[in-house]
PDB file of C-alpha atoms and ligand atoms in Angstrom:
ATOM      1  CA  UNK A   1     131.094 103.058  61.209  1.00  0.00           C
ATOM      2  CA  UNK A   2     128.086 105.271  61.588  1.00  0.00           C
ATOM      3  CA  UNK A   3     125.643 102.454  60.479  1.00  0.00           C
ATOM      4  CA  UNK A   4     127.534 100.338  63.222  1.00  0.00           C
ATOM      5  CA  UNK A   5     126.889 102.846  65.839  1.00  0.00           C
ATOM      6  CA  UNK A   6     123.067 103.302  64.646  1.00  0.00           C
ATOM      7  CA  UNK A   7     122.598  99.707  65.089  1.00  0.00           C
ATOM      8  CA  UNK A   8     124.441  99.227  68.484  1.00  0.00           C
ATOM      9  CA  UNK A   9     122.618 102.172  69.918  1.00  0.00           C
ATOM     10  CA  UNK A  10     119.598 100.559  71.012  1.00  0.00           C
ATOM     11  CA  UNK A  11     121.626  97.601  72.372  1.00  0.00           C
ATOM     12  CA  UNK A  12     123.687  99.936  74.481  1.00  0.00           C
ATOM     13  CA  UNK A  13     120.712 101.709  75.582  1.00  0.00           C
ATOM     14  CA  UNK A  14     119.166  98.498  76.804  1.00  0.00           C
ATOM     15  CA  UNK A  15     121.069  97.755  79.983  1.00  0.00           C
ATOM     16  CA  UNK A  16     120.561 101.531  80.970  1.00  0.00           C
ATOM     17  CA  UNK A  17     116.889 101.379  80.894  1.00  0.00           C
ATOM     18  CA  UNK A  18     116.776  97.717  82.207  1.00  0.00           C
ATOM     19  CA  UNK A  19     118.493  99.443  85.315  1.00  0.00           C
ATOM     20  CA  UNK A  20     116.232 101.776  85.826  1.00  0.00           C
ATOM     21  CA  UNK A  21     113.753 100.941  88.587  1.00  0.00           C
ATOM     22  CA  UNK A  22     110.105 100.534  87.295  1.00  0.00           C
ATOM     23  CA  UNK A  23     107.763 103.409  88.415  1.00  0.00           C
ATOM     24  CA  UNK A  24     106.304 102.869  91.981  1.00  0.00           C
ATOM     25  CA  UNK A  25     102.662 102.712  90.054  1.00  0.00           C
ATOM     26  CA  UNK A  26     104.053  99.963  88.027  1.00  0.00           C
ATOM     27  CA  UNK A  27     105.303  98.082  90.963  1.00  0.00           C
ATOM     28  CA  UNK A  28     102.128  98.855  92.858  1.00  0.00           C
ATOM     29  CA  UNK A  29      99.950  97.332  90.213  1.00  0.00           C
ATOM     30  CA  UNK A  30     102.188  94.463  90.193  1.00  0.00           C
ATOM     31  CA  UNK A  31     101.706  93.765  93.928  1.00  0.00           C
ATOM     32  CA  UNK A  32      98.174  94.365  93.581  1.00  0.00           C
ATOM     33  CA  UNK A  33      97.769  91.862  91.362  1.00  0.00           C
ATOM     34  CA  UNK A  34      99.736  89.460  93.440  1.00  0.00           C
ATOM     35  CA  UNK A  35      97.561  90.186  96.385  1.00  0.00           C
ATOM     36  CA  UNK A  36      94.373  89.606  94.562  1.00  0.00           C
ATOM     37  CA  UNK A  37      95.790  86.136  93.315  1.00  0.00           C
ATOM     38  CA  UNK A  38      96.577  85.183  96.918  1.00  0.00           C
ATOM     39  CA  UNK A  39      93.212  86.239  98.116  1.00  0.00           C
ATOM     40  CA  UNK A  40      91.474  84.389  95.754  1.00  0.00           C
ATOM     41  CA  UNK A  41      93.488  81.121  96.156  1.00  0.00           C
ATOM     42  CA  UNK A  42      93.321  81.469  99.935  1.00  0.00           C
ATOM     43  CA  UNK A  43      89.370  81.829  99.795  1.00  0.00           C
ATOM     44  CA  UNK A  44      88.885  79.196  97.464  1.00  0.00           C
ATOM     45  CA  UNK A  45      90.880  76.684  99.489  1.00  0.00           C
ATOM     46  CA  UNK A  46      89.224  77.795 102.664  1.00  0.00           C
ATOM     47  CA  UNK A  47      85.724  77.387 101.207  1.00  0.00           C
ATOM     48  CA  UNK A  48      86.315  74.343  99.874  1.00  0.00           C
ATOM     49  CA  UNK A  49      87.595  73.004 103.223  1.00  0.00           C
ATOM     50  CA  UNK A  50      84.674  74.429 104.959  1.00  0.00           C
ATOM     51  CA  UNK A  51      82.248  72.491 102.698  1.00  0.00           C
ATOM     52  CA  UNK A  52      84.276  69.429 102.717  1.00  0.00           C
ATOM     53  CA  UNK A  53      85.222  68.969 106.189  1.00  0.00           C
ATOM     54  CA  UNK A  54      83.627  71.788 108.300  1.00  0.00           C
ATOM     55  CA  UNK A  55      85.250  74.702 110.134  1.00  0.00           C
ATOM     56  CA  UNK A  56      87.648  72.665 112.672  1.00  0.00           C
ATOM     57  CA  UNK A  57      89.222  70.748 109.657  1.00  0.00           C
ATOM     58  CA  UNK A  58      89.225  73.906 107.797  1.00  0.00           C
ATOM     59  CA  UNK A  59      91.085  75.489 110.624  1.00  0.00           C
ATOM     60  CA  UNK A  60      93.799  73.031 110.188  1.00  0.00           C
ATOM     61  CA  UNK A  61      93.840  73.431 106.389  1.00  0.00           C
ATOM     62  CA  UNK A  62      94.187  77.457 107.217  1.00  0.00           C
ATOM     63  CA  UNK A  63      97.217  76.570 109.463  1.00  0.00           C
ATOM     64  CA  UNK A  64      99.298  74.614 107.109  1.00  0.00           C
ATOM     65  CA  UNK A  65      98.105  75.811 103.953  1.00  0.00           C
ATOM     66  CA  UNK A  66      98.104  79.664 104.475  1.00  0.00           C
ATOM     67  CA  UNK A  67     102.089  80.082 104.082  1.00  0.00           C
ATOM     68  CA  UNK A  68     102.228  77.504 101.126  1.00  0.00           C
ATOM     69  CA  UNK A  69      99.727  79.225  99.118  1.00  0.00           C
ATOM     70  CA  UNK A  70     101.586  82.637  99.647  1.00  0.00           C
ATOM     71  CA  UNK A  71     104.948  80.906  98.750  1.00  0.00           C
ATOM     72  CA  UNK A  72     103.589  79.523  95.522  1.00  0.00           C
ATOM     73  CA  UNK A  73     101.759  82.679  94.728  1.00  0.00           C
ATOM     74  CA  UNK A  74     105.102  84.629  95.184  1.00  0.00           C
ATOM     75  CA  UNK A  75     107.212  81.573  93.171  1.00  0.00           C
ATOM     76  CA  UNK A  76     108.903  82.930  90.019  1.00  0.00           C
ATOM     77  CA  UNK A  77     108.597  86.418  90.860  1.00  0.00           C
ATOM     78  CA  UNK A  78     111.179  88.903  92.992  1.00  0.00           C
ATOM     79  CA  UNK A  79     108.408  89.456  95.606  1.00  0.00           C
ATOM     80  CA  UNK A  80     107.877  88.042  99.175  1.00  0.00           C
ATOM     81  CA  UNK A  81     104.257  88.078 100.200  1.00  0.00           C
ATOM     82  CA  UNK A  82     102.665  87.317 103.624  1.00  0.00           C
ATOM     83  CA  UNK A  83      99.423  88.588 105.558  1.00  0.00           C
ATOM     84  CA  UNK A  84      99.644  90.721 108.726  1.00  0.00           C
ATOM     85  CA  UNK A  85      97.225  92.080 111.267  1.00  0.00           C
ATOM     86  CA  UNK A  86      96.942  94.477 114.393  1.00  0.00           C
ATOM     87  CA  UNK A  87      95.543  91.395 116.098  1.00  0.00           C
ATOM     88  CA  UNK A  88      97.223  88.103 114.586  1.00  0.00           C
ATOM     89  CA  UNK A  89      96.175  84.767 115.196  1.00  0.00           C
ATOM     90  CA  UNK A  90      99.500  83.265 114.389  1.00  0.00           C
ATOM     91  CA  UNK A  91     102.495  85.307 115.888  1.00  0.00           C
ATOM     92  CA  UNK A  92     104.581  84.650 112.812  1.00  0.00           C
ATOM     93  CA  UNK A  93     102.265  86.933 111.041  1.00  0.00           C
ATOM     94  CA  UNK A  94     102.869  89.585 113.627  1.00  0.00           C
ATOM     95  CA  UNK A  95     103.627  93.044 111.539  1.00  0.00           C
ATOM     96  CA  UNK A  96     107.036  94.686 111.994  1.00  0.00           C
ATOM     97  CA  UNK A  97     107.514  98.232 112.401  1.00  0.00           C
ATOM     98  CA  UNK A  98     106.989  99.360 108.712  1.00  0.00           C
ATOM     99  CA  UNK A  99     103.668  97.275 108.822  1.00  0.00           C
ATOM    100  CA  UNK A 100     102.339  98.324 111.988  1.00  0.00           C
ATOM    101  CA  UNK A 101     102.592 101.953 111.041  1.00  0.00           C
ATOM    102  CA  UNK A 102     101.072 101.286 107.803  1.00  0.00           C
ATOM    103  CA  UNK A 103      98.105  99.074 109.490  1.00  0.00           C
ATOM    104  CA  UNK A 104      97.715 102.193 111.788  1.00  0.00           C
ATOM    105  CA  UNK A 105      97.559 104.271 108.746  1.00  0.00           C
ATOM    106  CA  UNK A 106      94.839 101.806 106.710  1.00  0.00           C
ATOM    107  CA  UNK A 107      92.665 101.943 110.015  1.00  0.00           C
ATOM    108  CA  UNK A 108      92.704 105.581 110.120  1.00  0.00           C
ATOM    109  CA  UNK A 109      91.822 106.170 106.504  1.00  0.00           C
ATOM    110  CA  UNK A 110      89.099 103.334 106.768  1.00  0.00           C
ATOM    111  CA  UNK A 111      87.390 105.141 109.975  1.00  0.00           C
ATOM    112  CA  UNK A 112      87.824 108.363 107.698  1.00  0.00           C
ATOM    113  CA  UNK A 113      85.384 106.889 105.111  1.00  0.00           C
ATOM    114  CA  UNK A 114      87.769 105.382 102.773  1.00  0.00           C
ATOM    115  CA  UNK A 115      86.497 102.587 100.577  1.00  0.00           C
ATOM    116  CA  UNK A 116      87.732  99.107 102.490  1.00  0.00           C
ATOM    117  CA  UNK A 117      88.134  97.260  99.019  1.00  0.00           C
ATOM    118  CA  UNK A 118      90.514 100.146  97.483  1.00  0.00           C
ATOM    119  CA  UNK A 119      92.624 100.632 100.696  1.00  0.00           C
ATOM    120  CA  UNK A 120      96.407 100.186  99.795  1.00  0.00           C
ATOM    121  CA  UNK A 121     100.003 101.857 100.791  1.00  0.00           C
ATOM    122  CA  UNK A 122     103.175 101.841  99.540  1.00  0.00           C
ATOM    123  CA  UNK A 123     106.410 103.247 100.012  1.00  0.00           C
ATOM    124  CA  UNK A 124     110.045 102.882  98.666  1.00  0.00           C
ATOM    125  CA  UNK A 125     112.222 101.968 102.005  1.00  0.00           C
ATOM    126  CA  UNK A 126     115.614 100.747 102.609  1.00  0.00           C
ATOM    127  CA  UNK A 127     116.221  97.339 103.749  1.00  0.00           C
ATOM    128  CA  UNK A 128     119.621  96.402 104.959  1.00  0.00           C
ATOM    129  CA  UNK A 129     121.100  99.317 103.207  1.00  0.00           C
ATOM    130  CA  UNK A 130     119.285  98.595  99.843  1.00  0.00           C
ATOM    131  CA  UNK A 131     116.373 100.168  98.475  1.00  0.00           C
ATOM    132  CA  UNK A 132     113.017  97.668  98.365  1.00  0.00           C
ATOM    133  CA  UNK A 133     109.549  98.343  97.469  1.00  0.00           C
ATOM    134  CA  UNK A 134     106.882  97.900 100.107  1.00  0.00           C
ATOM    135  CA  UNK A 135     103.262  97.123  99.471  1.00  0.00           C
ATOM    136  CA  UNK A 136     100.035  96.764 101.756  1.00  0.00           C
ATOM    137  CA  UNK A 137      96.315  95.825 100.419  1.00  0.00           C
ATOM    138  CA  UNK A 138      93.799  95.865 103.246  1.00  0.00           C
ATOM    139  CA  UNK A 139      91.776  92.759 103.795  1.00  0.00           C
ATOM    140  CA  UNK A 140      88.335  93.060 105.102  1.00  0.00           C
ATOM    141  CA  UNK A 141      86.073  91.080 107.235  1.00  0.00           C
ATOM    142  CA  UNK A 142      83.167  89.251 105.593  1.00  0.00           C
ATOM    143  CA  UNK A 143      80.667  87.582 107.348  1.00  0.00           C
ATOM    144  CA  UNK A 144      81.944  83.939 106.569  1.00  0.00           C
ATOM    145  CA  UNK A 145      85.124  84.874 108.146  1.00  0.00           C
ATOM    146  CA  UNK A 146      83.265  85.601 111.666  1.00  0.00           C
ATOM    147  CA  UNK A 147      82.880  81.656 111.993  1.00  0.00           C
ATOM    148  CA  UNK A 148      86.638  81.802 113.114  1.00  0.00           C
ATOM    149  CA  UNK A 149      87.411  85.545 113.591  1.00  0.00           C
ATOM    150  CA  UNK A 150      83.739  86.684 115.010  1.00  0.00           C
ATOM    151  CA  UNK A 151      82.937  87.117 118.584  1.00  0.00           C
ATOM    152  CA  UNK A 152      80.532  84.326 119.461  1.00  0.00           C
ATOM    153  CA  UNK A 153      82.853  81.367 117.999  1.00  0.00           C
ATOM    154  CA  UNK A 154      80.971  77.685 118.501  1.00  0.00           C
ATOM    155  CA  UNK A 155      82.767  75.907 121.457  1.00  0.00           C
ATOM    156  CA  UNK A 156      84.207  73.248 119.281  1.00  0.00           C
ATOM    157  CA  UNK A 157      85.738  76.207 116.775  1.00  0.00           C
ATOM    158  CA  UNK A 158      86.985  77.864 119.931  1.00  0.00           C
ATOM    159  CA  UNK A 159      88.485  75.178 121.791  1.00  0.00           C
ATOM    160  CA  UNK A 160      90.337  74.233 118.435  1.00  0.00           C
ATOM    161  CA  UNK A 161      91.630  77.795 118.150  1.00  0.00           C
ATOM    162  CA  UNK A 162      92.634  77.582 121.639  1.00  0.00           C
ATOM    163  CA  UNK A 163      94.576  74.531 121.038  1.00  0.00           C
ATOM    164  CA  UNK A 164      96.535  75.413 118.091  1.00  0.00           C
ATOM    165  CA  UNK A 165      96.909  79.166 118.859  1.00  0.00           C
ATOM    166  CA  UNK A 166      97.097  79.415 122.703  1.00  0.00           C
ATOM    167  CA  UNK A 167      98.398  83.302 122.178  1.00  0.00           C
ATOM    168  CA  UNK A 168      95.312  84.178 119.754  1.00  0.00           C
ATOM    169  CA  UNK A 169      94.126  87.813 119.261  1.00  0.00           C
ATOM    170  CA  UNK A 170      92.167  87.249 116.039  1.00  0.00           C
ATOM    171  CA  UNK A 171      88.618  87.135 117.585  1.00  0.00           C
ATOM    172  CA  UNK A 172      86.110  90.029 118.035  1.00  0.00           C
ATOM    173  CA  UNK A 173      86.058  91.068 114.188  1.00  0.00           C
ATOM    174  CA  UNK A 174      82.803  92.230 112.931  1.00  0.00           C
ATOM    175  CA  UNK A 175      81.716  92.222 109.158  1.00  0.00           C
ATOM    176  CA  UNK A 176      83.225  95.159 107.329  1.00  0.00           C
ATOM    177  CA  UNK A 177      86.317  95.672 109.960  1.00  0.00           C
ATOM    178  CA  UNK A 178      89.826  95.870 108.696  1.00  0.00           C
ATOM    179  CA  UNK A 179      91.061  92.161 109.259  1.00  0.00           C
ATOM    180  CA  UNK A 180      94.537  92.722 108.173  1.00  0.00           C
ATOM    181  CA  UNK A 181      96.570  93.374 105.405  1.00  0.00           C
ATOM    182  CA  UNK A 182      98.461  91.290 102.425  1.00  0.00           C
ATOM    183  CA  UNK A 183     101.925  92.617 102.881  1.00  0.00           C
ATOM    184  CA  UNK A 184     104.472  92.380  99.938  1.00  0.00           C
ATOM    185  CA  UNK A 185     108.175  93.713  99.281  1.00  0.00           C
ATOM    186  CA  UNK A 186     110.697  93.374  96.725  1.00  0.00           C
ATOM    187  CA  UNK A 187     114.186  94.297  96.246  1.00  0.00           C
ATOM    188  CA  UNK A 188     114.509  97.087  93.625  1.00  0.00           C
TER     189      UNK A 188
HETATM  190  C1  HEC B 201      87.989  77.986 109.209  1.00  0.00           C
HETATM  191  C2  HEC B 201      88.039  78.934 110.162  1.00  0.00           C
HETATM  192  C3  HEC B 201      88.952  80.250 109.414  1.00  0.00           C
HETATM  193  C4  HEC B 201      87.995  81.111 108.880  1.00  0.00           C
HETATM  194  C5  HEC B 201      86.368  80.801 108.067  1.00  0.00           C
HETATM  195  C6  HEC B 201      88.840  82.332 108.320  1.00  0.00           C
HETATM  196  N1  HEC B 201      90.056  82.241 108.933  1.00  0.00           N
HETATM  197 FE1  HEC B 201      91.354  83.608 109.038  1.00  0.00          FE
HETATM  198  N2  HEC B 201      92.703  82.494 110.174  1.00  0.00           N
HETATM  199  C7  HEC B 201      92.384  81.144 110.421  1.00  0.00           C
HETATM  200  C8  HEC B 201      93.429  80.498 111.020  1.00  0.00           C
HETATM  201  C9  HEC B 201      93.695  79.069 111.402  1.00  0.00           C
HETATM  202  C10 HEC B 201      94.711  81.513 110.623  1.00  0.00           C
HETATM  203  C11 HEC B 201      95.989  81.362 111.390  1.00  0.00           C
HETATM  204  C12 HEC B 201      96.830  80.772 110.019  1.00  0.00           C
HETATM  205  C13 HEC B 201      98.290  80.555 110.119  1.00  0.00           C
HETATM  206  O1  HEC B 201      98.638  80.142 111.180  1.00  0.00           O
HETATM  207  O2  HEC B 201      98.999  81.279 109.405  1.00  0.00           O
HETATM  208  C14 HEC B 201      94.128  82.756 109.954  1.00  0.00           C
HETATM  209  C15 HEC B 201      94.867  83.796 109.904  1.00  0.00           C
HETATM  210  C16 HEC B 201      94.224  84.845 109.166  1.00  0.00           C
HETATM  211  C17 HEC B 201      95.090  85.811 108.878  1.00  0.00           C
HETATM  212  C18 HEC B 201      96.379  86.214 109.070  1.00  0.00           C
HETATM  213  C19 HEC B 201      96.930  87.059 110.378  1.00  0.00           C
HETATM  214  C20 HEC B 201      96.913  86.215 111.351  1.00  0.00           C
HETATM  215  O3  HEC B 201      95.606  86.531 112.138  1.00  0.00           O
HETATM  216  O4  HEC B 201      97.466  85.543 111.857  1.00  0.00           O
HETATM  217  C21 HEC B 201      94.146  86.802 108.216  1.00  0.00           C
HETATM  218  C22 HEC B 201      94.511  88.188 107.633  1.00  0.00           C
HETATM  219  C23 HEC B 201      92.701  85.924 108.155  1.00  0.00           C
HETATM  220  N3  HEC B 201      92.645  84.869 108.627  1.00  0.00           N
HETATM  221  C24 HEC B 201      91.805  86.539 107.303  1.00  0.00           C
HETATM  222  C25 HEC B 201      90.523  85.952 107.170  1.00  0.00           C
HETATM  223  C26 HEC B 201      89.164  86.328 106.303  1.00  0.00           C
HETATM  224  C27 HEC B 201      89.630  87.703 105.583  1.00  0.00           C
HETATM  225  C28 HEC B 201      88.636  85.566 106.354  1.00  0.00           C
HETATM  226  C29 HEC B 201      87.174  85.641 105.484  1.00  0.00           C
HETATM  227  C30 HEC B 201      87.397  85.454 104.137  1.00  0.00           C
HETATM  228  C31 HEC B 201      89.006  84.347 107.457  1.00  0.00           C
HETATM  229  N4  HEC B 201      90.135  84.760 107.660  1.00  0.00           N
HETATM  230  C32 HEC B 201      88.380  83.116 107.430  1.00  0.00           C
HETATM  231  C33 HEC B 201      91.209  80.576 110.430  1.00  0.00           C
HETATM  232  C34 HEC B 201      90.091  80.986 109.347  1.00  0.00           C
END
Protein backbone atom coordinates (compact mmCIF):
# COMPACT_ATOMS: atom_id res chain seq x y z
CA UNK A 1 0.00 0.00 0.00
CA UNK A 2 2.81 2.33 0.94
CA UNK A 3 4.58 1.51 -2.31
CA UNK A 4 1.43 2.31 -4.23
CA UNK A 5 1.11 5.68 -2.54
CA UNK A 6 4.72 6.48 -3.30
CA UNK A 7 4.17 5.53 -6.93
CA UNK A 8 0.97 7.52 -7.21
CA UNK A 9 2.19 10.61 -5.43
CA UNK A 10 3.91 12.19 -8.44
CA UNK A 11 0.92 11.42 -10.65
CA UNK A 12 -1.51 12.95 -8.20
CA UNK A 13 0.69 15.97 -7.84
CA UNK A 14 0.75 16.52 -11.58
CA UNK A 15 -2.68 18.06 -12.19
CA UNK A 16 -2.17 20.36 -9.23
CA UNK A 17 1.09 21.74 -10.55
CA UNK A 18 -0.31 21.90 -14.09
CA UNK A 19 -3.25 24.01 -12.86
CA UNK A 20 -0.92 26.55 -11.28
CA UNK A 21 -0.65 29.48 -13.72
CA UNK A 22 2.91 30.08 -14.94
CA UNK A 23 4.82 32.94 -13.31
CA UNK A 24 4.28 36.35 -14.98
CA UNK A 25 7.97 36.49 -15.92
CA UNK A 26 7.65 33.15 -17.76
CA UNK A 27 4.55 34.39 -19.60
CA UNK A 28 6.26 37.66 -20.48
CA UNK A 29 9.18 35.69 -21.85
CA UNK A 30 6.82 33.65 -24.08
CA UNK A 31 5.15 36.83 -25.29
CA UNK A 32 8.49 38.53 -25.92
CA UNK A 33 9.60 35.56 -28.04
CA UNK A 34 6.42 35.60 -30.12
CA UNK A 35 6.62 39.38 -30.61
CA UNK A 36 10.22 38.97 -31.78
CA UNK A 37 9.19 36.28 -34.26
CA UNK A 38 6.36 38.42 -35.59
CA UNK A 39 8.67 41.40 -36.02
CA UNK A 40 11.17 39.32 -37.99
CA UNK A 41 8.47 37.84 -40.25
CA UNK A 42 6.82 41.20 -40.88
CA UNK A 43 10.08 42.96 -41.64
CA UNK A 44 11.26 40.11 -43.87
CA UNK A 45 8.09 40.21 -45.91
CA UNK A 46 7.95 44.02 -46.01
CA UNK A 47 11.51 44.47 -47.20
CA UNK A 48 11.17 41.67 -49.78
CA UNK A 49 8.01 43.36 -51.15
CA UNK A 50 9.73 46.77 -51.22
CA UNK A 51 12.63 45.29 -53.14
CA UNK A 52 10.61 43.32 -55.66
CA UNK A 53 7.64 45.63 -56.20
CA UNK A 54 8.47 49.03 -54.69
CA UNK A 55 6.70 50.82 -51.84
CA UNK A 56 3.26 51.13 -53.47
CA UNK A 57 3.12 47.36 -53.99
CA UNK A 58 4.56 46.85 -50.46
CA UNK A 59 1.69 48.91 -49.06
CA UNK A 60 -0.76 46.39 -50.43
CA UNK A 61 1.31 43.50 -49.12
CA UNK A 62 1.32 45.13 -45.68
CA UNK A 63 -2.42 45.49 -45.77
CA UNK A 64 -3.23 41.92 -46.69
CA UNK A 65 -0.32 40.08 -45.10
CA UNK A 66 0.16 41.78 -41.71
CA UNK A 67 -2.92 40.21 -40.05
CA UNK A 68 -2.19 36.83 -41.70
CA UNK A 69 1.40 36.81 -40.46
CA UNK A 70 0.21 37.70 -36.96
CA UNK A 71 -2.31 34.84 -37.02
CA UNK A 72 0.33 32.41 -38.31
CA UNK A 73 2.74 33.45 -35.54
CA UNK A 74 0.10 32.73 -32.87
CA UNK A 75 -1.06 29.46 -34.42
CA UNK A 76 -0.77 26.49 -32.06
CA UNK A 77 -0.27 28.77 -29.03
CA UNK A 78 -2.85 30.12 -26.55
CA UNK A 79 -1.88 33.68 -27.54
CA UNK A 80 -3.63 36.34 -29.58
CA UNK A 81 -1.22 38.72 -31.29
CA UNK A 82 -1.79 42.05 -33.00
CA UNK A 83 -0.25 45.48 -33.48
CA UNK A 84 -1.58 48.74 -32.19
CA UNK A 85 -0.55 52.39 -31.92
CA UNK A 86 -1.61 55.77 -30.57
CA UNK A 87 -1.86 56.82 -34.23
CA UNK A 88 -3.12 53.99 -36.40
CA UNK A 89 -3.25 53.59 -40.13
CA UNK A 90 -5.84 50.82 -40.01
CA UNK A 91 -8.74 51.49 -37.62
CA UNK A 92 -8.89 47.73 -36.93
CA UNK A 93 -5.59 48.18 -35.04
CA UNK A 94 -6.95 50.90 -32.73
CA UNK A 95 -6.07 50.30 -29.07
CA UNK A 96 -8.65 49.23 -26.50
CA UNK A 97 -8.73 50.96 -23.14
CA UNK A 98 -5.99 48.83 -21.54
CA UNK A 99 -3.77 49.18 -24.63
CA UNK A 100 -4.30 52.95 -24.78
CA UNK A 101 -3.21 53.22 -21.15
CA UNK A 102 -0.13 51.07 -21.69
CA UNK A 103 0.85 52.93 -24.89
CA UNK A 104 0.76 56.16 -22.93
CA UNK A 105 2.87 54.58 -20.22
CA UNK A 106 5.43 53.34 -22.80
CA UNK A 107 5.60 56.80 -24.39
CA UNK A 108 6.19 58.42 -21.00
CA UNK A 109 8.91 55.92 -20.14
CA UNK A 110 10.57 56.53 -23.52
CA UNK A 111 10.69 60.29 -22.95
CA UNK A 112 12.07 59.62 -19.47
CA UNK A 113 15.07 57.98 -21.14
CA UNK A 114 14.29 54.26 -21.24
CA UNK A 115 15.73 52.28 -24.16
CA UNK A 116 13.10 51.82 -26.89
CA UNK A 117 14.24 48.32 -27.81
CA UNK A 118 13.65 47.10 -24.25
CA UNK A 119 10.33 48.88 -23.60
CA UNK A 120 7.58 46.46 -22.60
CA UNK A 121 4.69 46.23 -20.17
CA UNK A 122 2.50 43.43 -18.85
CA UNK A 123 -0.29 42.78 -16.41
CA UNK A 124 -2.68 40.07 -15.25
CA UNK A 125 -6.17 41.40 -15.92
CA UNK A 126 -9.73 40.14 -16.01
CA UNK A 127 -11.35 39.62 -19.38
CA UNK A 128 -15.05 38.68 -19.23
CA UNK A 129 -14.62 37.67 -15.59
CA UNK A 130 -11.63 35.40 -16.27
CA UNK A 131 -7.95 36.03 -15.62
CA UNK A 132 -5.85 36.82 -18.66
CA UNK A 133 -2.26 37.84 -19.20
CA UNK A 134 -1.69 40.88 -21.38
CA UNK A 135 1.65 42.01 -22.75
CA UNK A 136 2.88 44.88 -24.94
CA UNK A 137 6.23 45.34 -26.64
CA UNK A 138 7.16 48.73 -28.07
CA UNK A 139 7.78 49.08 -31.82
CA UNK A 140 10.27 51.77 -32.73
CA UNK A 141 10.44 53.78 -35.95
CA UNK A 142 13.51 53.04 -38.09
CA UNK A 143 14.49 54.98 -41.20
CA UNK A 144 13.05 52.47 -43.74
CA UNK A 145 9.66 52.90 -42.02
CA UNK A 146 9.62 56.59 -42.96
CA UNK A 147 8.88 55.75 -46.61
CA UNK A 148 5.31 55.06 -45.48
CA UNK A 149 5.11 56.57 -41.98
CA UNK A 150 7.35 59.69 -42.23
CA UNK A 151 6.47 63.33 -42.81
CA UNK A 152 7.42 63.61 -46.48
CA UNK A 153 5.74 60.74 -48.32
CA UNK A 154 6.29 60.57 -52.07
CA UNK A 155 3.10 61.63 -53.89
CA UNK A 156 2.37 58.15 -55.28
CA UNK A 157 2.71 56.63 -51.79
CA UNK A 158 0.64 59.35 -50.14
CA UNK A 159 -2.15 58.87 -52.66
CA UNK A 160 -2.16 55.07 -52.27
CA UNK A 161 -2.31 55.48 -48.47
CA UNK A 162 -5.24 57.88 -48.86
CA UNK A 163 -7.00 55.47 -51.17
CA UNK A 164 -6.57 52.42 -48.89
CA UNK A 165 -6.82 54.25 -45.55
CA UNK A 166 -8.87 57.44 -45.77
CA UNK A 167 -8.63 57.87 -41.96
CA UNK A 168 -4.87 57.26 -41.78
CA UNK A 169 -3.14 58.83 -38.77
CA UNK A 170 0.15 56.94 -39.07
CA UNK A 171 2.29 59.57 -40.82
CA UNK A 172 4.60 62.24 -39.44
CA UNK A 173 6.80 59.84 -37.48
CA UNK A 174 10.56 60.37 -37.17
CA UNK A 175 13.31 57.77 -36.67
CA UNK A 176 13.49 56.82 -33.00
CA UNK A 177 9.82 57.63 -32.30
CA UNK A 178 7.54 55.12 -30.66
CA UNK A 179 5.56 53.84 -33.66
CA UNK A 180 3.30 51.51 -31.68
CA UNK A 181 3.43 48.14 -29.99
CA UNK A 182 2.88 44.46 -30.43
CA UNK A 183 -0.01 43.48 -28.20
CA UNK A 184 -0.45 39.93 -26.95
CA UNK A 185 -2.92 38.27 -24.65
CA UNK A 186 -3.78 34.80 -23.42
CA UNK A 187 -6.23 33.35 -20.95
CA UNK A 188 -4.74 31.95 -17.73
C1 LIG B 1 5.43 50.07 -47.78
C2 LIG B 1 4.86 50.92 -46.78
C3 LIG B 1 5.15 50.63 -45.33
C4 LIG B 1 6.37 50.59 -44.73
C5 LIG B 1 7.74 50.75 -45.37
C6 LIG B 1 6.11 50.37 -43.34
N1 LIG B 1 4.77 50.27 -43.10
FE1 LIG B 1 3.85 50.08 -41.29
N2 LIG B 1 2.07 49.98 -42.18
C7 LIG B 1 1.86 50.07 -43.54
C8 LIG B 1 0.48 49.75 -43.81
C9 LIG B 1 -0.17 49.70 -45.18
C10 LIG B 1 -0.13 49.49 -42.57
C11 LIG B 1 -1.56 49.08 -42.30
C12 LIG B 1 -1.61 47.55 -42.24
C13 LIG B 1 -2.98 47.03 -41.98
O1 LIG B 1 -3.91 47.36 -42.74
O2 LIG B 1 -3.13 46.27 -40.99
C14 LIG B 1 0.91 49.65 -41.57
C15 LIG B 1 0.67 49.45 -40.23
C16 LIG B 1 1.65 49.49 -39.27
C17 LIG B 1 1.42 49.27 -37.85
C18 LIG B 1 0.11 48.86 -37.18
C19 LIG B 1 -0.64 50.00 -36.59
C20 LIG B 1 -1.37 50.84 -37.61
O3 LIG B 1 -0.93 51.98 -37.79
O4 LIG B 1 -2.36 50.38 -38.22
C21 LIG B 1 2.63 49.41 -37.24
C22 LIG B 1 2.91 49.29 -35.76
C23 LIG B 1 3.60 49.70 -38.28
N3 LIG B 1 2.98 49.76 -39.49
C24 LIG B 1 4.94 49.86 -38.05
C25 LIG B 1 5.90 49.95 -39.06
C26 LIG B 1 7.33 49.93 -38.81
C27 LIG B 1 7.98 49.84 -37.46
C28 LIG B 1 7.94 50.02 -40.04
C29 LIG B 1 9.42 49.95 -40.35
C30 LIG B 1 10.10 48.76 -39.92
C31 LIG B 1 6.88 50.10 -41.04
N4 LIG B 1 5.66 50.06 -40.41
C32 LIG B 1 7.10 50.24 -42.40
C33 LIG B 1 2.79 50.40 -44.49
C34 LIG B 1 4.15 50.43 -44.29
